[in-house]
Amino acid sequence: MAEKMEFPAGTTPSGVAGRHIVLGLSGGIACYKAAEFCRALIKAGATVQVVMTPSAAEFITPVTMQALSGRAVFISQWDDRTAGGVDNNMAHINLSREADAIVVAPASADFMAKLLHGRADELLSLMCLARPIERVPLILAPAMNREMWTHPATQRNVAQLRADGAHVLGVDAGAQACGEVGDGRMLEPDALLEAVDAFFYDKSLAGRHVLITAGPTVEAIDPVRVLTNRSSGKMGFALASAAARAGARVTLVTGPVALATPSGVQRVDVSSAADMFAAVQADVHDAHVFIACAAVADWTPATPAAQKLKKDGSGEPPALRFVETVDILATVAASARAQSGDLYCVGFAAESHDLERHAQAKRERKNVPLLVGNIGPATFGQDDNALLLVTAQGTEEMPLASKKALAHALIKRIAQAI
Ligand code: CTP
């Protein structure tokens, strides 16, 4: 009987959920993206206090930002409204003390130049200067014309701001509002959310390379027919995202799935079990962790027909002959690096019944330190899952939770194990 354990404390996803973000807008056309970003933060579970420079208010109205954030917007240091529940007319102190981070998006060239010098002539820069530097991180999302971005003054300012402890995000390339094309566009709202969310995770896998397989494989019968399975890839993608947030370099080898690549993850698309094995072999040499989350076909047609198989009128279906595919996990787990402990291998087991018994047997058969069992039909395509972790020491349940939450818990476990 499995020893039942509660979902371990501190292993639910951190990220922006439950955080209080001061979203600062300085003047730039990218202010229109800040509206969407504000919504995205709130949807992800953050509370948002918007502070705008007077220039930003030329580009987008405080009314819009108030409606989206659900809070009155602050623009002036002379604003005598209650700020942060305190009536002392010191919004720059009160609003910055309650923040988990100040995110300035867009951060204009002028605003960054101002921060660099510690100038504080309007509320937002005043607040950045007055924030408790060791407790309230400052994240800047630059936005400007390409010439302004590449100008030595701006690049010098970015380097100095980083040296002063600010986290300056990158910029996008492409068409700019001014009609020119190049680097300097502010990151899109989704990418901004990813970057800010990632900021709040422990970097427990920094310097590590994590290789993950995900999704189904597709085995050709003939040029138009295939054998595949119902794996959606969601768990593998959630693991890739969690590993990247934990600071790892992540390679995700995936069968065909309709999922976006998590940011910071290198994706390798494959089709058949043989393709997946080749892609894993190409990347496993310097991996520290290998997670086999893919639902790999166990058998593949021995000789896929070169032309479409036609009905011959006899009523007899074609006789298909199968051969076993390479067991990718077992092969990797048997390698010298895995055996010496340089490569930590994690397997998954999608079972339909007797989960604990099958998962234990599978862990021993595949010779991996950790095997994660789940009930296949209950999880394929779903956003939630329940896991049974099987190690040589015993078993542990991770009760029903989102795949995202489970992925973060699992990545934390793996980081502890290595
Ligand atoms: N696996 C693999 N290569 C294969 C088959 C499976 O890497 N050719 C991996 C899966 O990614 C998973 C684990 O092995 O991590 C278990 O997969 P599963 O299909 O549950 O196990 P099988 O070995 O195929 O056993 P069975 O189908 O008999 O339950």
Short mmCIF file of C-alpha atoms and ligand atoms in Angstrom, two decimals:
data_model
loop_
_atom_site.label_atom_id
_atom_site.label_comp_id
_atom_site.label_asym_id
_atom_site.label_seq_id
_atom_site.Cartn_x
_atom_site.Cartn_y
_atom_site.Cartn_z
CA MET A 1 0.00 0.00 0.00
CA ALA A 2 1.45 3.40 -0.96
CA GLU A 3 2.32 5.72 1.88
CA LYS A 4 0.07 8.70 1.24
CA MET A 5 1.77 12.08 1.54
CA GLU A 6 0.30 15.53 1.18
CA PHE A 7 1.27 17.69 -1.78
CA PRO A 8 4.57 18.97 -0.40
CA ALA A 9 4.56 22.48 1.06
CA GLY A 10 6.26 25.08 -1.09
CA THR A 11 6.06 22.98 -4.22
CA THR A 12 3.05 24.65 -5.80
CA PRO A 13 4.06 27.00 -8.59
CA SER A 14 5.29 30.36 -7.45
CA GLY A 15 5.54 32.71 -10.43
CA VAL A 16 3.45 35.87 -10.44
CA ALA A 17 0.39 34.19 -8.89
CA GLY A 18 -0.36 35.88 -5.58
CA ARG A 19 2.27 38.61 -6.14
CA HIS A 20 1.72 42.33 -6.07
CA ILE A 21 3.29 44.02 -9.07
CA VAL A 22 3.77 47.74 -9.55
CA LEU A 23 3.48 48.17 -13.30
CA GLY A 24 5.23 51.36 -14.38
CA LEU A 25 4.64 52.91 -17.79
CA SER A 26 7.04 55.46 -19.22
CA GLY A 27 6.34 57.33 -22.45
CA GLY A 28 6.35 55.32 -25.66
CA ILE A 29 3.99 53.94 -28.25
CA ALA A 30 4.48 50.49 -26.67
CA CYS A 31 2.16 51.69 -23.88
CA TYR A 32 -0.63 50.03 -25.84
CA LYS A 33 1.02 46.65 -25.13
CA ALA A 34 1.18 47.48 -21.43
CA ALA A 35 -2.63 47.36 -21.34
CA GLU A 36 -2.61 43.76 -22.55
CA PHE A 37 0.29 42.91 -20.25
CA CYS A 38 -1.65 44.29 -17.28
CA ARG A 39 -4.56 42.00 -18.13
CA ALA A 40 -2.23 39.03 -18.52
CA LEU A 41 -0.68 39.64 -15.11
CA ILE A 42 -4.09 39.74 -13.48
CA LYS A 43 -5.22 36.63 -15.32
CA ALA A 44 -2.11 34.88 -14.01
CA GLY A 45 -3.15 35.69 -10.45
CA ALA A 46 -1.17 38.87 -9.68
CA THR A 47 -2.53 42.14 -8.32
CA VAL A 48 -1.35 45.19 -10.24
CA GLN A 49 -0.83 48.79 -9.20
CA VAL A 50 -0.23 51.00 -12.23
CA VAL A 51 2.03 54.04 -12.01
CA MET A 52 2.50 56.16 -15.13
CA THR A 53 4.83 58.98 -16.04
CA PRO A 54 3.12 62.09 -17.44
CA SER A 55 4.61 61.16 -20.84
CA ALA A 56 3.01 57.70 -20.69
CA ALA A 57 -0.36 59.37 -20.09
CA GLU A 58 0.08 61.08 -23.48
CA PHE A 59 0.07 57.63 -25.12
CA ILE A 60 -2.63 55.78 -23.16
CA THR A 61 -5.14 57.10 -20.66
CA PRO A 62 -5.00 56.30 -16.94
CA VAL A 63 -8.68 55.41 -17.27
CA THR A 64 -7.81 52.43 -19.46
CA MET A 65 -5.15 51.23 -17.02
CA GLN A 66 -7.44 51.78 -14.03
CA ALA A 67 -10.21 49.75 -15.66
CA LEU A 68 -7.83 46.90 -16.46
CA SER A 69 -6.03 46.84 -13.11
CA GLY A 70 -9.08 47.58 -10.97
CA ARG A 71 -7.10 50.20 -9.02
CA ALA A 72 -6.68 53.95 -9.24
CA VAL A 73 -3.60 54.88 -11.26
CA PHE A 74 -0.90 57.13 -9.78
CA ILE A 75 0.97 59.63 -11.92
CA SER A 76 2.14 62.45 -9.69
CA GLN A 77 4.26 62.53 -6.54
CA TRP A 78 1.98 65.37 -5.40
CA ASP A 79 -1.13 63.18 -5.57
CA ASP A 80 -2.58 63.28 -2.03
CA ARG A 81 -4.86 60.26 -2.34
CA THR A 82 -4.33 57.39 0.08
CA ALA A 83 -1.61 55.14 -1.33
CA GLY A 84 -0.98 51.63 -0.03
CA GLY A 85 -3.50 52.29 2.74
CA VAL A 86 -1.45 55.16 4.18
CA ASP A 87 -2.43 58.82 4.20
CA ASN A 88 0.99 60.50 4.41
CA ASN A 89 1.10 61.80 0.81
CA MET A 90 4.13 59.61 0.08
CA ALA A 91 2.96 57.38 -2.75
CA HIS A 92 6.58 56.70 -3.79
CA ILE A 93 7.26 55.09 -0.40
CA ASN A 94 3.95 53.37 0.23
CA LEU A 95 3.44 51.87 -3.22
CA SER A 96 7.01 50.60 -3.49
CA ARG A 97 7.01 49.03 0.00
CA GLU A 98 4.06 46.77 -0.78
CA ALA A 99 5.38 45.64 -4.19
CA ASP A 100 6.92 42.22 -4.89
CA ALA A 101 8.48 43.78 -7.99
CA ILE A 102 8.39 46.98 -10.00
CA VAL A 103 8.09 46.23 -13.71
CA VAL A 104 8.56 49.18 -16.04
CA ALA A 105 7.01 48.35 -19.41
CA PRO A 106 7.65 50.23 -21.57
CA ALA A 107 10.96 51.55 -20.31
CA SER A 108 11.87 54.37 -22.71
CA ALA A 109 15.45 55.39 -23.52
CA ASP A 110 14.92 58.61 -21.60
CA PHE A 111 13.48 56.83 -18.57
CA MET A 112 16.42 54.42 -18.41
CA ALA A 113 18.87 57.33 -18.73
CA LYS A 114 17.09 58.99 -15.86
CA LEU A 115 17.19 55.85 -13.66
CA LEU A 116 20.87 55.48 -14.36
CA HIS A 117 21.57 58.83 -12.78
CA GLY A 118 19.28 58.25 -9.84
CA ARG A 119 17.10 61.15 -10.89
CA ALA A 120 13.62 61.32 -9.39
CA ASP A 121 11.59 64.20 -10.78
CA GLU A 122 8.30 62.33 -11.24
CA LEU A 123 6.58 59.56 -9.29
CA LEU A 124 7.76 56.48 -11.21
CA SER A 125 11.48 57.29 -11.18
CA LEU A 126 11.15 58.50 -7.60
CA MET A 127 9.61 55.17 -6.67
CA CYS A 128 12.33 53.18 -8.48
CA LEU A 129 14.97 55.10 -6.56
CA ALA A 130 13.15 54.83 -3.24
CA ARG A 131 12.41 51.10 -3.46
CA PRO A 132 14.11 48.78 -0.95
CA ILE A 133 16.70 47.56 -3.44
CA GLU A 134 17.42 44.19 -1.78
CA ARG A 135 13.73 43.26 -1.48
CA VAL A 136 11.90 44.80 -4.44
CA PRO A 137 13.42 43.85 -7.80
CA LEU A 138 13.24 46.29 -10.69
CA ILE A 139 12.48 44.74 -14.08
CA LEU A 140 12.73 46.92 -17.19
CA ALA A 141 11.23 46.15 -20.60
CA PRO A 142 12.93 48.55 -23.01
CA ALA A 143 11.00 49.95 -25.98
CA MET A 144 12.40 52.38 -28.52
CA ASN A 145 13.43 53.06 -32.08
CA ARG A 146 16.25 50.84 -33.36
CA GLU A 147 18.77 53.70 -33.63
CA MET A 148 18.01 54.73 -30.07
CA TRP A 149 18.39 51.12 -28.89
CA THR A 150 21.77 50.53 -30.56
CA HIS A 151 23.12 53.98 -29.64
CA PRO A 152 26.22 53.63 -27.45
CA ALA A 153 24.59 55.82 -24.79
CA THR A 154 21.61 53.47 -24.45
CA GLN A 155 23.76 50.35 -24.48
CA ARG A 156 26.04 51.90 -21.87
CA ASN A 157 23.00 52.75 -19.76
CA VAL A 158 21.63 49.21 -20.05
CA ALA A 159 24.96 47.75 -18.93
CA GLN A 160 25.17 50.13 -15.99
CA LEU A 161 21.56 49.56 -14.96
CA ARG A 162 22.26 45.81 -14.92
CA ALA A 163 25.38 46.43 -12.86
CA ASP A 164 23.22 48.46 -10.46
CA GLY A 165 20.93 45.44 -9.98
CA ALA A 166 18.09 46.13 -12.43
CA HIS A 167 16.87 43.26 -14.60
CA VAL A 168 16.78 44.61 -18.13
CA LEU A 169 14.81 42.33 -20.46
CA GLY A 170 15.68 41.96 -24.13
CA VAL A 171 13.85 43.58 -27.01
CA ASP A 172 12.05 42.21 -30.04
CA ALA A 173 13.11 42.79 -33.62
CA GLY A 174 10.77 43.74 -36.44
CA ALA A 175 8.66 46.53 -37.87
CA GLN A 176 8.57 49.60 -35.65
CA ALA A 177 5.82 52.18 -35.22
CA CYS A 178 8.07 54.77 -36.91
CA GLY A 179 8.17 52.65 -40.06
CA GLU A 180 11.75 51.44 -39.60
CA VAL A 181 12.70 47.79 -39.07
CA GLY A 182 15.12 46.53 -36.44
CA ASP A 183 15.74 45.83 -32.76
CA GLY A 184 14.01 47.84 -30.07
CA ARG A 185 10.34 46.84 -30.02
CA MET A 186 9.07 45.97 -26.59
CA LEU A 187 8.50 42.25 -25.98
CA GLU A 188 4.96 41.11 -26.68
CA PRO A 189 2.66 40.84 -23.63
CA ASP A 190 2.88 37.00 -23.56
CA ALA A 191 6.67 37.08 -23.59
CA LEU A 192 6.69 39.79 -20.92
CA LEU A 193 4.48 37.66 -18.72
CA GLU A 194 6.74 34.64 -19.25
CA ALA A 195 9.82 36.67 -18.33
CA VAL A 196 8.30 38.23 -15.22
CA ASP A 197 6.72 34.94 -14.14
CA ALA A 198 10.04 33.11 -14.57
CA PHE A 199 11.69 35.70 -12.39
CA PHE A 200 9.86 34.38 -9.33
CA TYR A 201 11.11 30.80 -9.49
CA ASP A 202 14.10 29.26 -7.70
CA LYS A 203 16.90 28.66 -10.17
CA SER A 204 17.50 25.19 -8.77
CA LEU A 205 18.59 23.77 -12.14
CA ALA A 206 20.88 26.61 -13.23
CA GLY A 207 23.77 25.33 -15.31
CA ARG A 208 22.01 22.01 -15.97
CA HIS A 209 20.86 20.57 -19.28
CA VAL A 210 17.49 18.83 -19.15
CA LEU A 211 16.39 16.66 -22.07
CA ILE A 212 12.69 15.80 -22.25
CA THR A 213 10.63 13.68 -24.63
CA ALA A 214 6.94 14.53 -25.01
CA GLY A 215 3.80 13.77 -26.95
CA PRO A 216 2.91 10.77 -29.09
CA THR A 217 4.92 9.17 -31.86
CA VAL A 218 3.49 8.51 -35.29
CA GLU A 219 4.32 5.29 -37.12
CA ALA A 220 3.66 5.11 -40.85
CA ILE A 221 1.67 2.21 -42.28
CA ASP A 222 1.71 3.62 -45.78
CA PRO A 223 2.05 7.18 -47.19
CA VAL A 224 -1.39 8.19 -45.87
CA ARG A 225 -2.07 6.01 -42.82
CA VAL A 226 -0.38 6.11 -39.42
CA LEU A 227 -0.51 4.50 -35.97
CA THR A 228 -0.38 6.90 -33.08
CA ASN A 229 -1.83 7.40 -29.58
CA ARG A 230 -3.81 9.93 -27.57
CA SER A 231 -0.94 11.69 -25.77
CA SER A 232 -1.42 15.47 -25.95
CA GLY A 233 2.12 16.39 -24.85
CA LYS A 234 0.78 18.69 -22.11
CA MET A 235 2.71 17.05 -19.26
CA GLY A 236 6.00 17.02 -21.16
CA PHE A 237 5.57 20.64 -22.21
CA ALA A 238 4.69 21.64 -18.65
CA LEU A 239 7.87 19.91 -17.47
CA ALA A 240 9.93 21.71 -20.11
CA SER A 241 8.48 25.04 -19.03
CA ALA A 242 9.09 24.28 -15.34
CA ALA A 243 12.68 23.16 -15.99
CA ALA A 244 13.36 26.34 -17.98
CA ARG A 245 11.91 28.44 -15.16
CA ALA A 246 14.19 26.58 -12.77
CA GLY A 247 17.11 27.90 -14.84
CA ALA A 248 17.96 24.79 -16.88
CA ARG A 249 18.89 24.67 -20.54
CA VAL A 250 16.04 22.58 -21.90
CA THR A 251 15.79 20.47 -25.03
CA LEU A 252 12.29 19.21 -25.76
CA VAL A 253 12.02 16.38 -28.28
CA THR A 254 8.38 16.13 -29.19
CA GLY A 255 6.08 14.14 -31.40
CA PRO A 256 3.35 16.03 -33.30
CA VAL A 257 1.28 18.09 -30.84
CA ALA A 258 -0.68 21.33 -31.06
CA LEU A 259 1.18 23.17 -28.30
CA ALA A 260 3.24 26.35 -28.29
CA THR A 261 6.92 25.99 -27.39
CA PRO A 262 7.51 27.22 -23.82
CA SER A 263 9.81 30.21 -23.77
CA GLY A 264 13.49 29.50 -23.32
CA VAL A 265 13.05 25.90 -24.51
CA GLN A 266 14.78 24.41 -27.54
CA ARG A 267 12.24 22.29 -29.38
CA VAL A 268 13.05 19.41 -31.73
CA ASP A 269 10.05 18.11 -33.69
CA VAL A 270 10.02 14.44 -34.58
CA SER A 271 7.49 11.98 -35.88
CA SER A 272 8.32 8.31 -35.37
CA ALA A 273 9.83 6.45 -32.42
CA ALA A 274 13.01 6.00 -34.50
CA ASP A 275 13.21 9.77 -35.15
CA MET A 276 12.70 10.42 -31.44
CA PHE A 277 15.49 8.00 -30.51
CA ALA A 278 17.86 9.67 -33.02
CA ALA A 279 17.04 13.15 -31.66
CA VAL A 280 17.61 11.99 -28.08
CA GLN A 281 20.93 10.38 -29.01
CA ALA A 282 22.04 13.63 -30.64
CA ASP A 283 21.48 15.64 -27.46
CA VAL A 284 21.89 13.31 -24.49
CA HIS A 285 25.70 13.42 -24.33
CA ASP A 286 25.83 16.53 -22.13
CA ALA A 287 22.41 16.23 -20.43
CA HIS A 288 22.22 16.05 -16.63
CA VAL A 289 18.59 14.96 -16.55
CA PHE A 290 16.61 12.88 -19.03
CA ILE A 291 12.82 12.80 -18.61
CA ALA A 292 11.04 10.33 -20.87
CA CYS A 293 7.51 11.68 -20.87
CA ALA A 294 6.61 10.73 -24.45
CA ALA A 295 4.11 8.02 -25.22
CA VAL A 296 6.41 6.14 -27.58
CA ALA A 297 4.97 3.48 -29.87
CA ASP A 298 6.09 0.04 -28.73
CA TRP A 299 5.69 -1.43 -32.20
CA THR A 300 6.04 -0.03 -35.67
CA PRO A 301 5.07 -1.55 -39.04
CA ALA A 302 8.03 -3.66 -40.17
CA THR A 303 8.00 -2.27 -43.69
CA PRO A 304 5.74 0.71 -44.31
CA ALA A 305 4.21 0.37 -47.78
CA ALA A 306 5.70 2.76 -50.34
CA GLN A 307 2.25 3.25 -51.88
CA LYS A 308 -1.18 3.49 -50.34
CA LEU A 309 -2.57 0.05 -49.49
CA LYS A 310 -5.69 -0.49 -51.60
CA LYS A 311 -8.69 -2.69 -50.94
CA ASP A 312 -8.41 -5.68 -53.26
CA GLY A 313 -12.12 -6.58 -53.21
CA SER A 314 -11.57 -9.80 -51.24
CA GLY A 315 -12.85 -8.27 -48.00
CA GLU A 316 -9.57 -9.34 -46.32
CA PRO A 317 -7.72 -6.56 -44.44
CA PRO A 318 -3.99 -6.33 -45.22
CA ALA A 319 -1.78 -8.36 -42.86
CA LEU A 320 0.45 -5.88 -41.06
CA ARG A 321 3.68 -7.12 -39.56
CA PHE A 322 5.21 -5.18 -36.66
CA VAL A 323 8.64 -4.89 -35.13
CA GLU A 324 9.44 -3.58 -31.67
CA THR A 325 10.82 -0.05 -31.42
CA VAL A 326 13.95 0.80 -29.46
CA ASP A 327 13.14 1.48 -25.80
CA ILE A 328 14.59 4.98 -25.62
CA LEU A 329 14.41 5.30 -21.85
CA ALA A 330 15.90 1.87 -21.12
CA THR A 331 18.69 2.48 -23.63
CA VAL A 332 19.59 5.88 -22.18
CA ALA A 333 19.32 4.55 -18.61
CA ALA A 334 21.78 1.76 -19.49
CA SER A 335 24.40 4.23 -20.77
CA ALA A 336 27.65 4.76 -18.90
CA ARG A 337 26.74 8.33 -17.89
CA ALA A 338 23.43 7.23 -16.40
CA GLN A 339 25.06 4.30 -14.64
CA SER A 340 27.75 6.51 -13.14
CA GLY A 341 25.16 8.98 -11.85
CA ASP A 342 26.08 11.86 -14.21
CA LEU A 343 22.70 11.55 -15.93
CA TYR A 344 19.53 11.28 -13.84
CA CYS A 345 16.80 9.39 -15.72
CA VAL A 346 13.10 9.74 -15.07
CA GLY A 347 10.49 7.54 -16.71
CA PHE A 348 6.75 7.81 -16.97
CA ALA A 349 4.27 4.98 -16.93
CA ALA A 350 0.82 5.40 -18.36
CA GLU A 351 -1.17 2.48 -17.02
CA SER A 352 -4.84 1.60 -17.13
CA HIS A 353 -4.94 -0.37 -13.84
CA ASP A 354 -2.79 -1.63 -10.91
CA LEU A 355 -0.70 1.53 -11.12
CA GLU A 356 1.60 0.92 -8.16
CA ARG A 357 2.47 -2.66 -9.09
CA HIS A 358 3.08 -1.88 -12.77
CA ALA A 359 5.02 1.30 -12.00
CA GLN A 360 7.35 -0.45 -9.55
CA ALA A 361 7.97 -3.27 -11.99
CA LYS A 362 8.59 -0.80 -14.79
CA ARG A 363 11.06 1.24 -12.72
CA GLU A 364 13.10 -1.85 -12.03
CA ARG A 365 12.86 -3.12 -15.58
CA LYS A 366 13.94 0.23 -17.05
CA ASN A 367 16.53 0.66 -14.28
CA VAL A 368 15.71 4.32 -13.49
CA PRO A 369 15.89 6.02 -10.08
CA LEU A 370 12.47 7.67 -10.49
CA LEU A 371 9.39 6.50 -12.34
CA VAL A 372 6.25 8.60 -12.44
CA GLY A 373 3.06 6.63 -12.76
CA ASN A 374 -0.30 7.90 -13.91
CA ILE A 375 -3.54 6.47 -15.23
CA GLY A 376 -3.28 7.01 -18.99
CA PRO A 377 -6.97 7.15 -19.99
CA ALA A 378 -7.65 9.58 -17.11
CA THR A 379 -4.90 12.01 -18.09
CA PHE A 380 -4.49 12.01 -21.89
CA GLY A 381 -5.52 15.45 -23.16
CA GLN A 382 -6.53 16.73 -19.70
CA ASP A 383 -5.11 19.78 -17.92
CA ASP A 384 -5.06 18.00 -14.57
CA ASN A 385 -3.39 14.81 -13.43
CA ALA A 386 -2.54 12.79 -10.34
CA LEU A 387 0.89 11.19 -10.07
CA LEU A 388 2.47 8.33 -8.19
CA LEU A 389 6.21 8.77 -7.69
CA VAL A 390 8.06 5.49 -7.45
CA THR A 391 11.66 5.24 -6.24
CA ALA A 392 13.76 2.49 -4.68
CA GLN A 393 12.78 3.96 -1.30
CA GLY A 394 9.04 3.62 -1.85
CA THR A 395 6.12 5.48 -3.33
CA GLU A 396 4.59 8.89 -2.89
CA GLU A 397 1.33 10.31 -4.22
CA MET A 398 0.94 13.70 -5.79
CA PRO A 399 -2.82 14.21 -5.71
CA LEU A 400 -4.92 15.71 -8.48
CA ALA A 401 -3.56 19.11 -9.52
CA SER A 402 -2.89 21.02 -12.72
CA LYS A 403 -0.14 19.56 -14.89
CA LYS A 404 1.64 22.89 -14.49
CA ALA A 405 1.64 22.58 -10.69
CA LEU A 406 2.69 18.94 -10.83
CA ALA A 407 5.47 19.76 -13.28
CA HIS A 408 6.92 22.36 -10.93
CA ALA A 409 6.71 19.96 -7.99
CA LEU A 410 8.39 17.24 -10.00
CA ILE A 411 11.16 19.51 -11.26
CA LYS A 412 11.81 20.61 -7.69
CA ARG A 413 12.08 16.94 -6.65
CA ILE A 414 14.47 16.19 -9.48
CA ALA A 415 16.61 19.23 -8.61
CA GLN A 416 16.83 17.96 -5.02
CA ALA A 417 17.69 14.45 -6.18
CA ILE A 418 20.64 15.54 -8.29
N1 CTP B 1 9.56 4.55 -23.50
C1 CTP B 1 10.60 4.85 -24.34
N2 CTP B 1 10.73 4.21 -25.53
C2 CTP B 1 9.86 3.25 -25.88
C3 CTP B 1 8.78 2.94 -25.02
C4 CTP B 1 8.65 3.61 -23.84
O1 CTP B 1 11.40 5.73 -24.02
N3 CTP B 1 10.01 2.64 -27.05
C5 CTP B 1 9.46 5.25 -22.22
C6 CTP B 1 8.28 6.19 -22.08
O2 CTP B 1 8.59 7.49 -22.52
C7 CTP B 1 8.01 6.14 -20.59
C8 CTP B 1 8.42 4.73 -20.20
O3 CTP B 1 9.30 4.29 -21.22
O4 CTP B 1 8.87 6.99 -19.88
C9 CTP B 1 7.30 3.77 -20.05
O5 CTP B 1 6.50 3.74 -21.18
P1 CTP B 1 5.25 2.76 -21.28
O6 CTP B 1 4.69 2.84 -22.66
O7 CTP B 1 4.34 3.01 -20.13
O8 CTP B 1 5.97 1.41 -21.00
P2 CTP B 1 6.37 0.22 -21.90
O9 CTP B 1 7.81 -0.04 -21.70
O10 CTP B 1 5.95 0.45 -23.29
O11 CTP B 1 5.55 -0.96 -21.23
P3 CTP B 1 4.02 -1.43 -21.46
O12 CTP B 1 3.53 -0.76 -22.72
O13 CTP B 1 4.11 -2.89 -21.57
O14 CTP B 1 3.26 -0.99 -20.25
#
